[in-house]
Amino acid sequence: MISRKISEESIKKAKELIDKAERIVTVCHSAPDGDAVGSSLAVVHVLGALGKECRAIVPDAYNANLAKLPGAKEIVDATRYPDFARRLFDEADLVICLDFNEPRRTGRLEETLRQCKASKILIDHHLHPDIDADVLISHPDMAATAYLLFRFFCRLELFNFIDKPAAECILAGMMTDTGNFSYNCADPDIYIVVAELLRKGADKERLYRQLFNTMSESCMRLNSYAILEKMEVFADDGAALIVLNREELNRFHYEKGDTEGLVNRPLAIPGVVYSAFLREETDMVKVSMRSVGDFPVNMVCKDHFGGGGHLNAAGGEFYGTLDEAATLFRSLLKENKEKYIK
Ligand code: 5GP
Ligand code: MN
């Protein structure tokens, strides 16, 4: 028996809003990952089966590996189709916000979302939700938004509306946020949900190949180059750093998502407890950090790199040069060691 997490009051209110809505849109965080896209598509499948007109809107492009998820062709990318996305928001009775905790995380959709008059339901697993929603279903202890969403559907008595495509989208979200069930997945209920999704026909092995083990030659070379030539290991301070500039990214024909997972790699080295990856973008430096144990990368990102996140996975945006960001990271090594490494 799976433990109950979502409050009865939230379920009741969400049910009312869904029952009376005809047009529903979903929105997720920018640079959407498998959890964001998988959750969005799962909502479209399940509420679509209920007879709702439901569209998934993403702020910007997602990794090509996700494009094969069932229903992905119907996703509206607000960067490519801004007018259409705005019209969908204008016409919606209900917006379901997935996998983010504050409007700022939706990038170019932030203002549209803030100004949207429709009712809103948030379903998310990031800390400190800060969003004006009618129903707030925020459970940071859940491994993935998609996992929370499965529980949400069950509580709404929609289990039978989860078909094979929906099951694959939910499983994709769960696999993404747990590194294919290698971290953040000690909760036994996760495996009960996985069993149900497999029973519904989800092809886990195909999803694994599609999501984790498919990459272009240039992407493989970029990641290998990053580790061979660009990884700095600060053994005394338990840290590692990888920095990639624009020229390097261009040389390997970088596409969004190509460096997904790279920041985790140095954590395999014994003694490295946190790892940072800095990527030069046009107007800022994208910061990504990961850690093992109780090293709080969310604090480092919040205090120094204009961001935040979870204890073991965080990120931010640094407005300055790539060199300045790297220098700042190196200058913090001793302080971080004293503060956070016992
Ligand atoms: P990633 O490194 O995969 O981009 O992000 C890992 C996690 O860090 C995300 O799930 C999110 O919680 C957090 N995160 C990433 N970028 C930002 C950011 O710019 N601002 C904040 N507040 N959190 C971020
Ligand atoms: Mn997530």
CSV table of C-alpha atoms and ligand atoms in Angstrom, one decimal:
chain,number,residue,atom,x,y,z
A,1,MET,CA,0.0,0.0,0.0
A,2,ILE,CA,1.4,3.4,-1.0
A,3,SER,CA,1.4,6.0,1.7
A,4,ARG,CA,-0.8,9.0,1.3
A,5,LYS,CA,1.0,12.3,0.6
A,6,ILE,CA,-1.2,14.8,-1.1
A,7,SER,CA,-3.8,16.4,1.2
A,8,GLU,CA,-7.5,15.6,0.8
A,9,GLU,CA,-8.2,19.3,0.5
A,10,SER,CA,-5.8,19.8,-2.4
A,11,ILE,CA,-7.2,16.8,-4.2
A,12,LYS,CA,-10.8,18.0,-3.7
A,13,LYS,CA,-9.9,21.5,-5.0
A,14,ALA,CA,-7.9,20.2,-7.9
A,15,LYS,CA,-10.7,17.9,-8.9
A,16,GLU,CA,-13.2,20.8,-9.0
A,17,LEU,CA,-10.9,22.9,-11.1
A,18,ILE,CA,-10.2,20.0,-13.6
A,19,ASP,CA,-13.9,19.1,-13.7
A,20,LYS,CA,-15.0,22.5,-14.7
A,21,ALA,CA,-12.1,23.3,-17.1
A,22,GLU,CA,-12.5,22.7,-20.8
A,23,ARG,CA,-9.2,24.1,-22.0
A,24,ILE,CA,-6.1,23.2,-20.0
A,25,VAL,CA,-2.4,24.0,-20.6
A,26,THR,CA,0.7,22.7,-18.9
A,27,VAL,CA,3.8,24.7,-18.3
A,28,CYS,CA,7.2,23.6,-17.0
A,29,HIS,CA,10.7,25.1,-16.3
A,30,SER,CA,13.0,26.4,-19.1
A,31,ALA,CA,15.5,24.0,-20.6
A,32,PRO,CA,13.0,21.3,-19.9
A,33,ASP,CA,14.4,17.9,-18.8
A,34,GLY,CA,12.8,14.5,-18.9
A,35,ASP,CA,10.8,15.1,-15.8
A,36,ALA,CA,9.4,18.4,-17.1
A,37,VAL,CA,8.6,17.1,-20.5
A,38,GLY,CA,7.4,13.6,-19.3
A,39,SER,CA,5.1,15.2,-16.7
A,40,SER,CA,3.7,17.6,-19.2
A,41,LEU,CA,2.9,14.9,-21.7
A,42,ALA,CA,1.5,12.6,-19.1
A,43,VAL,CA,-1.0,15.3,-18.1
A,44,VAL,CA,-1.9,15.8,-21.8
A,45,HIS,CA,-2.5,12.0,-22.2
A,46,VAL,CA,-4.5,11.5,-19.1
A,47,LEU,CA,-6.6,14.7,-19.1
A,48,GLY,CA,-7.0,14.3,-22.9
A,49,ALA,CA,-8.5,10.9,-22.3
A,50,LEU,CA,-10.9,12.5,-19.9
A,51,GLY,CA,-12.1,14.7,-22.8
A,52,LYS,CA,-10.3,17.9,-22.0
A,53,GLU,CA,-8.6,20.0,-24.6
A,54,CYS,CA,-5.1,19.9,-23.2
A,55,ARG,CA,-1.8,21.3,-24.6
A,56,ALA,CA,1.7,21.2,-23.3
A,57,ILE,CA,3.7,24.4,-23.6
A,58,VAL,CA,7.4,24.5,-22.9
A,59,PRO,CA,9.4,27.8,-22.6
A,60,ASP,CA,12.2,26.7,-24.9
A,61,ALA,CA,13.9,23.8,-26.6
A,62,TYR,CA,14.4,20.4,-25.0
A,63,ASN,CA,16.9,17.6,-25.7
A,64,ALA,CA,16.4,15.7,-28.9
A,65,ASN,CA,16.3,12.5,-26.9
A,66,LEU,CA,13.0,13.5,-25.4
A,67,ALA,CA,11.4,14.2,-28.8
A,68,LYS,CA,10.5,10.5,-29.1
A,69,LEU,CA,8.3,10.5,-26.0
A,70,PRO,CA,4.7,9.8,-27.0
A,71,GLY,CA,2.9,13.0,-27.8
A,72,ALA,CA,6.1,15.1,-28.0
A,73,LYS,CA,5.3,16.3,-31.5
A,74,GLU,CA,2.3,18.2,-30.2
A,75,ILE,CA,4.3,20.2,-27.6
A,76,VAL,CA,4.2,24.0,-28.2
A,77,ASP,CA,7.7,25.5,-27.9
A,78,ALA,CA,7.1,29.1,-26.8
A,79,THR,CA,10.4,30.3,-28.3
A,80,ARG,CA,9.4,29.1,-31.7
A,81,TYR,CA,5.7,29.9,-31.5
A,82,PRO,CA,5.4,32.8,-29.0
A,83,ASP,CA,2.0,34.0,-30.4
A,84,PHE,CA,0.4,30.6,-30.4
A,85,ALA,CA,1.7,29.9,-26.9
A,86,ARG,CA,0.3,33.2,-25.6
A,87,ARG,CA,-3.1,32.5,-27.3
A,88,LEU,CA,-3.2,29.1,-25.6
A,89,PHE,CA,-2.6,30.8,-22.2
A,90,ASP,CA,-5.3,33.4,-23.0
A,91,GLU,CA,-7.9,30.8,-23.8
A,92,ALA,CA,-7.1,28.4,-21.0
A,93,ASP,CA,-9.4,27.8,-18.1
A,94,LEU,CA,-6.7,26.0,-16.1
A,95,VAL,CA,-2.9,26.1,-16.1
A,96,ILE,CA,-1.1,23.1,-14.6
A,97,CYS,CA,2.4,24.1,-13.5
A,98,LEU,CA,4.9,21.2,-13.5
A,99,ASP,CA,8.4,20.7,-12.1
A,100,PHE,CA,9.2,24.3,-11.0
A,101,ASN,CA,8.7,26.3,-7.8
A,102,GLU,CA,8.6,29.9,-9.0
A,103,PRO,CA,7.5,31.7,-12.1
A,104,ARG,CA,11.1,32.9,-12.8
A,105,ARG,CA,12.0,29.3,-13.6
A,106,THR,CA,9.7,29.4,-16.7
A,107,GLY,CA,12.1,31.8,-18.5
A,108,ARG,CA,10.4,33.6,-21.3
A,109,LEU,CA,7.0,32.5,-20.1
A,110,GLU,CA,7.3,34.2,-16.7
A,111,GLU,CA,5.3,37.3,-17.5
A,112,THR,CA,2.7,35.4,-19.5
A,113,LEU,CA,2.2,33.0,-16.5
A,114,ARG,CA,2.1,35.8,-14.0
A,115,GLN,CA,-0.6,37.7,-16.0
A,116,CYS,CA,-2.6,34.6,-16.9
A,117,LYS,CA,-6.2,34.8,-15.5
A,118,ALA,CA,-6.8,31.1,-15.5
A,119,SER,CA,-6.9,29.0,-12.4
A,120,LYS,CA,-3.6,27.3,-11.5
A,121,ILE,CA,-2.5,24.0,-10.0
A,122,LEU,CA,1.2,23.5,-9.1
A,123,ILE,CA,2.5,20.0,-9.0
A,124,ASP,CA,6.2,20.1,-8.1
A,125,HIS,CA,9.1,18.7,-6.0
A,126,HIS,CA,11.4,21.7,-5.6
A,127,LEU,CA,12.0,23.3,-2.2
A,128,HIS,CA,10.3,26.6,-1.3
A,129,PRO,CA,7.4,27.0,-3.7
A,130,ASP,CA,6.7,30.7,-4.4
A,131,ILE,CA,3.9,31.0,-6.9
A,132,ASP,CA,0.4,32.3,-6.8
A,133,ALA,CA,-1.6,29.1,-7.4
A,134,ASP,CA,-5.1,28.0,-6.4
A,135,VAL,CA,-3.8,24.5,-5.5
A,136,LEU,CA,-0.2,24.0,-4.4
A,137,ILE,CA,0.9,20.4,-4.5
A,138,SER,CA,4.6,20.7,-3.5
A,139,HIS,CA,6.4,17.7,-2.1
A,140,PRO,CA,10.2,18.1,-2.1
A,141,ASP,CA,10.6,14.6,-0.7
A,142,MET,CA,9.3,13.1,-4.0
A,143,ALA,CA,12.0,11.9,-6.4
A,144,ALA,CA,10.3,13.4,-9.5
A,145,THR,CA,7.4,15.5,-10.4
A,146,ALA,CA,6.2,12.6,-12.6
A,147,TYR,CA,6.2,10.3,-9.6
A,148,LEU,CA,4.1,12.8,-7.6
A,149,LEU,CA,1.8,13.2,-10.7
A,150,PHE,CA,1.2,9.4,-10.8
A,151,ARG,CA,0.0,9.6,-7.1
A,152,PHE,CA,-2.1,12.7,-8.0
A,153,PHE,CA,-3.8,10.8,-10.8
A,154,CYS,CA,-4.5,7.8,-8.5
A,155,ARG,CA,-6.0,10.1,-5.9
A,156,LEU,CA,-8.3,11.6,-8.6
A,157,GLU,CA,-9.3,8.0,-9.4
A,158,LEU,CA,-7.8,8.4,-12.8
A,159,PHE,CA,-5.6,5.3,-12.6
A,160,ASN,CA,-7.5,3.6,-15.4
A,161,PHE,CA,-6.9,6.7,-17.7
A,162,ILE,CA,-3.2,6.1,-17.5
A,163,ASP,CA,-2.5,4.3,-20.8
A,164,LYS,CA,0.8,3.0,-22.2
A,165,PRO,CA,1.9,6.4,-23.6
A,166,ALA,CA,1.1,8.2,-20.3
A,167,ALA,CA,2.9,5.4,-18.4
A,168,GLU,CA,6.0,5.8,-20.6
A,169,CYS,CA,6.0,9.6,-20.0
A,170,ILE,CA,5.7,9.2,-16.2
A,171,LEU,CA,8.4,6.5,-16.2
A,172,ALA,CA,10.7,8.8,-18.3
A,173,GLY,CA,10.3,11.5,-15.7
A,174,MET,CA,11.1,9.2,-12.9
A,175,MET,CA,14.1,7.7,-14.7
A,176,THR,CA,15.5,11.2,-15.5
A,177,ASP,CA,15.4,12.6,-12.0
A,178,THR,CA,16.8,9.5,-10.4
A,179,GLY,CA,19.6,8.8,-13.0
A,180,ASN,CA,17.7,5.7,-14.0
A,181,PHE,CA,17.1,4.8,-10.3
A,182,SER,CA,20.6,5.3,-9.1
A,183,TYR,CA,20.1,8.3,-6.7
A,184,ASN,CA,17.3,9.9,-4.8
A,185,CYS,CA,15.3,6.7,-5.0
A,186,ALA,CA,15.4,5.1,-1.6
A,187,ASP,CA,11.6,5.4,-1.2
A,188,PRO,CA,10.2,1.9,-1.6
A,189,ASP,CA,6.9,3.2,-3.0
A,190,ILE,CA,8.8,4.3,-6.2
A,191,TYR,CA,9.2,0.7,-7.2
A,192,ILE,CA,5.5,0.0,-6.6
A,193,VAL,CA,4.8,2.8,-9.1
A,194,VAL,CA,7.4,1.5,-11.5
A,195,ALA,CA,5.7,-2.0,-11.4
A,196,GLU,CA,2.4,-0.4,-12.2
A,197,LEU,CA,3.8,1.5,-15.1
A,198,LEU,CA,5.5,-1.6,-16.5
A,199,ARG,CA,2.2,-3.5,-16.1
A,200,LYS,CA,0.6,-0.7,-18.3
A,201,GLY,CA,3.1,-1.6,-21.0
A,202,ALA,CA,5.9,1.0,-20.5
A,203,ASP,CA,9.0,-0.3,-22.3
A,204,LYS,CA,11.7,0.6,-19.7
A,205,GLU,CA,14.6,-0.8,-21.7
A,206,ARG,CA,13.7,1.2,-24.9
A,207,LEU,CA,13.3,4.3,-22.7
A,208,TYR,CA,16.7,3.7,-21.2
A,209,ARG,CA,18.4,3.5,-24.6
A,210,GLN,CA,16.4,6.5,-25.8
A,211,LEU,CA,17.0,8.8,-22.8
A,212,PHE,CA,20.4,7.8,-21.4
A,213,ASN,CA,22.3,5.9,-24.1
A,214,THR,CA,21.8,7.8,-27.3
A,215,MET,CA,24.1,10.6,-28.4
A,216,SER,CA,25.6,12.1,-31.5
A,217,GLU,CA,29.2,11.6,-32.3
A,218,SER,CA,30.0,15.3,-31.6
A,219,CYS,CA,28.2,15.2,-28.3
A,220,MET,CA,30.2,12.1,-27.3
A,221,ARG,CA,33.4,13.9,-28.3
A,222,LEU,CA,32.5,17.1,-26.5
A,223,ASN,CA,31.9,15.2,-23.2
A,224,SER,CA,35.1,13.2,-23.6
A,225,TYR,CA,37.1,16.4,-24.4
A,226,ALA,CA,35.5,18.1,-21.3
A,227,ILE,CA,36.8,15.4,-19.0
A,228,LEU,CA,40.2,14.8,-20.7
A,229,GLU,CA,41.2,18.4,-21.3
A,230,LYS,CA,39.0,20.6,-19.1
A,231,MET,CA,38.3,18.8,-15.8
A,232,GLU,CA,40.2,20.3,-12.8
A,233,VAL,CA,40.2,18.2,-9.6
A,234,PHE,CA,40.9,19.9,-6.3
A,235,ALA,CA,41.6,16.7,-4.3
A,236,ASP,CA,42.4,18.6,-1.1
A,237,ASP,CA,39.2,20.4,-1.2
A,238,GLY,CA,36.9,17.6,-2.3
A,239,ALA,CA,35.9,19.5,-5.5
A,240,ALA,CA,36.0,19.4,-9.3
A,241,LEU,CA,35.4,21.9,-11.9
A,242,ILE,CA,34.7,21.8,-15.7
A,243,VAL,CA,34.5,25.0,-17.7
A,244,LEU,CA,33.5,25.2,-21.4
A,245,ASN,CA,33.6,28.4,-23.4
A,246,ARG,CA,31.7,29.3,-26.5
A,247,GLU,CA,34.5,28.4,-28.9
A,248,GLU,CA,34.8,24.9,-27.5
A,249,LEU,CA,31.0,24.4,-27.6
A,250,ASN,CA,30.8,25.6,-31.2
A,251,ARG,CA,33.8,23.4,-32.1
A,252,PHE,CA,31.8,20.3,-31.1
A,253,HIS,CA,28.5,21.6,-32.6
A,254,TYR,CA,26.9,21.9,-29.1
A,255,GLU,CA,23.2,21.5,-28.9
A,256,LYS,CA,21.0,22.0,-25.9
A,257,GLY,CA,21.2,19.0,-23.6
A,258,ASP,CA,24.6,17.8,-25.0
A,259,THR,CA,26.3,18.3,-21.6
A,260,GLU,CA,23.4,16.9,-19.5
A,261,GLY,CA,25.0,14.6,-16.9
A,262,LEU,CA,28.5,15.9,-17.5
A,263,VAL,CA,28.6,17.6,-14.1
A,264,ASN,CA,28.0,14.3,-12.3
A,265,ARG,CA,31.0,12.5,-13.8
A,266,PRO,CA,33.7,13.9,-11.5
A,267,LEU,CA,31.8,12.6,-8.5
A,268,ALA,CA,32.9,9.1,-9.4
A,269,ILE,CA,36.4,10.1,-8.2
A,270,PRO,CA,37.0,9.0,-4.6
A,271,GLY,CA,37.2,12.1,-2.4
A,272,VAL,CA,35.4,14.5,-4.8
A,273,VAL,CA,32.2,15.4,-2.9
A,274,TYR,CA,31.0,18.3,-5.1
A,275,SER,CA,31.4,19.2,-8.7
A,276,ALA,CA,30.7,22.3,-10.8
A,277,PHE,CA,30.2,22.8,-14.5
A,278,LEU,CA,30.3,26.3,-16.0
A,279,ARG,CA,29.0,26.8,-19.5
A,280,GLU,CA,29.3,30.1,-21.4
A,281,GLU,CA,26.0,31.2,-22.8
A,282,THR,CA,25.4,34.4,-24.9
A,283,ASP,CA,24.5,36.7,-22.0
A,284,MET,CA,25.6,34.8,-18.9
A,285,VAL,CA,27.3,31.7,-17.5
A,286,LYS,CA,25.1,28.7,-16.8
A,287,VAL,CA,26.2,27.1,-13.5
A,288,SER,CA,25.4,23.5,-12.7
A,289,MET,CA,26.5,21.8,-9.5
A,290,ARG,CA,26.1,18.3,-8.0
A,291,SER,CA,27.3,16.7,-4.8
A,292,VAL,CA,27.2,13.5,-2.8
A,293,GLY,CA,26.4,13.1,0.9
A,294,ASP,CA,25.4,16.2,2.8
A,295,PHE,CA,27.4,18.8,0.9
A,296,PRO,CA,24.8,21.5,0.1
A,297,VAL,CA,25.4,22.7,-3.5
A,298,ASN,CA,22.1,24.6,-3.3
A,299,MET,CA,23.7,26.9,-0.7
A,300,VAL,CA,26.8,27.6,-2.8
A,301,CYS,CA,24.5,28.3,-5.8
A,302,LYS,CA,22.2,30.6,-3.8
A,303,ASP,CA,25.0,32.5,-2.0
A,304,HIS,CA,27.3,33.0,-4.9
A,305,PHE,CA,25.8,32.1,-8.3
A,306,GLY,CA,22.3,33.6,-8.4
A,307,GLY,CA,20.4,30.3,-8.1
A,308,GLY,CA,19.5,27.5,-5.9
A,309,GLY,CA,18.1,24.0,-6.1
A,310,HIS,CA,18.4,20.8,-4.1
A,311,LEU,CA,21.0,19.7,-1.6
A,312,ASN,CA,22.7,17.5,-4.2
A,313,ALA,CA,21.7,19.1,-7.4
A,314,ALA,CA,21.6,22.9,-7.9
A,315,GLY,CA,22.3,25.5,-10.5
A,316,GLY,CA,22.3,29.2,-11.2
A,317,GLU,CA,23.1,32.0,-13.6
A,318,PHE,CA,26.2,34.1,-13.3
A,319,TYR,CA,26.3,37.5,-14.9
A,320,GLY,CA,29.9,38.1,-15.6
A,321,THR,CA,32.6,36.5,-17.7
A,322,LEU,CA,33.4,32.8,-17.7
A,323,ASP,CA,36.8,33.5,-16.2
A,324,GLU,CA,35.2,35.5,-13.4
A,325,ALA,CA,32.8,32.6,-12.6
A,326,ALA,CA,35.7,30.1,-12.6
A,327,THR,CA,37.8,32.3,-10.5
A,328,LEU,CA,35.0,32.8,-8.0
A,329,PHE,CA,34.4,29.0,-7.8
A,330,ARG,CA,38.1,28.4,-7.1
A,331,SER,CA,38.3,31.2,-4.5
A,332,LEU,CA,35.5,29.5,-2.6
A,333,LEU,CA,37.1,26.1,-2.2
A,334,LYS,CA,38.7,26.7,1.2
A,335,GLU,CA,35.6,28.4,2.6
A,336,ASN,CA,33.3,25.6,1.3
A,337,LYS,CA,35.6,23.0,2.8
A,338,GLU,CA,35.6,24.6,6.2
A,339,LYS,CA,31.8,25.2,6.2
A,340,TYR,CA,30.5,22.0,4.7
A,341,ILE,CA,33.0,19.2,4.7
A,342,LYS,CA,33.4,17.5,8.0
B,1,5GP,P1,20.7,21.6,-13.7
B,1,5GP,O1,22.1,21.5,-13.2
B,1,5GP,O2,20.2,20.2,-14.2
B,1,5GP,O3,20.5,22.7,-14.7
B,1,5GP,O4,19.8,21.9,-12.4
B,1,5GP,C1,19.7,21.1,-11.3
B,1,5GP,C2,18.7,21.7,-10.3
B,1,5GP,O5,19.2,23.0,-9.9
B,1,5GP,C3,17.4,22.1,-10.9
B,1,5GP,O6,16.5,21.0,-10.8
B,1,5GP,C4,16.9,23.3,-10.1
B,1,5GP,O7,16.4,22.8,-8.9
B,1,5GP,C5,18.2,23.9,-9.8
B,1,5GP,N1,18.6,25.0,-10.7
B,1,5GP,C6,19.2,25.0,-11.9
B,1,5GP,N2,19.4,26.2,-12.4
B,1,5GP,C7,18.8,27.1,-11.6
B,1,5GP,C8,18.7,28.5,-11.6
B,1,5GP,O8,19.1,29.2,-12.5
B,1,5GP,N3,18.1,29.0,-10.5
B,1,5GP,C9,17.6,28.3,-9.4
B,1,5GP,N4,17.0,28.9,-8.4
B,1,5GP,N5,17.7,26.9,-9.4
B,1,5GP,C10,18.3,26.3,-10.5
B,2,MN,MN,12.1,17.2,-11.6
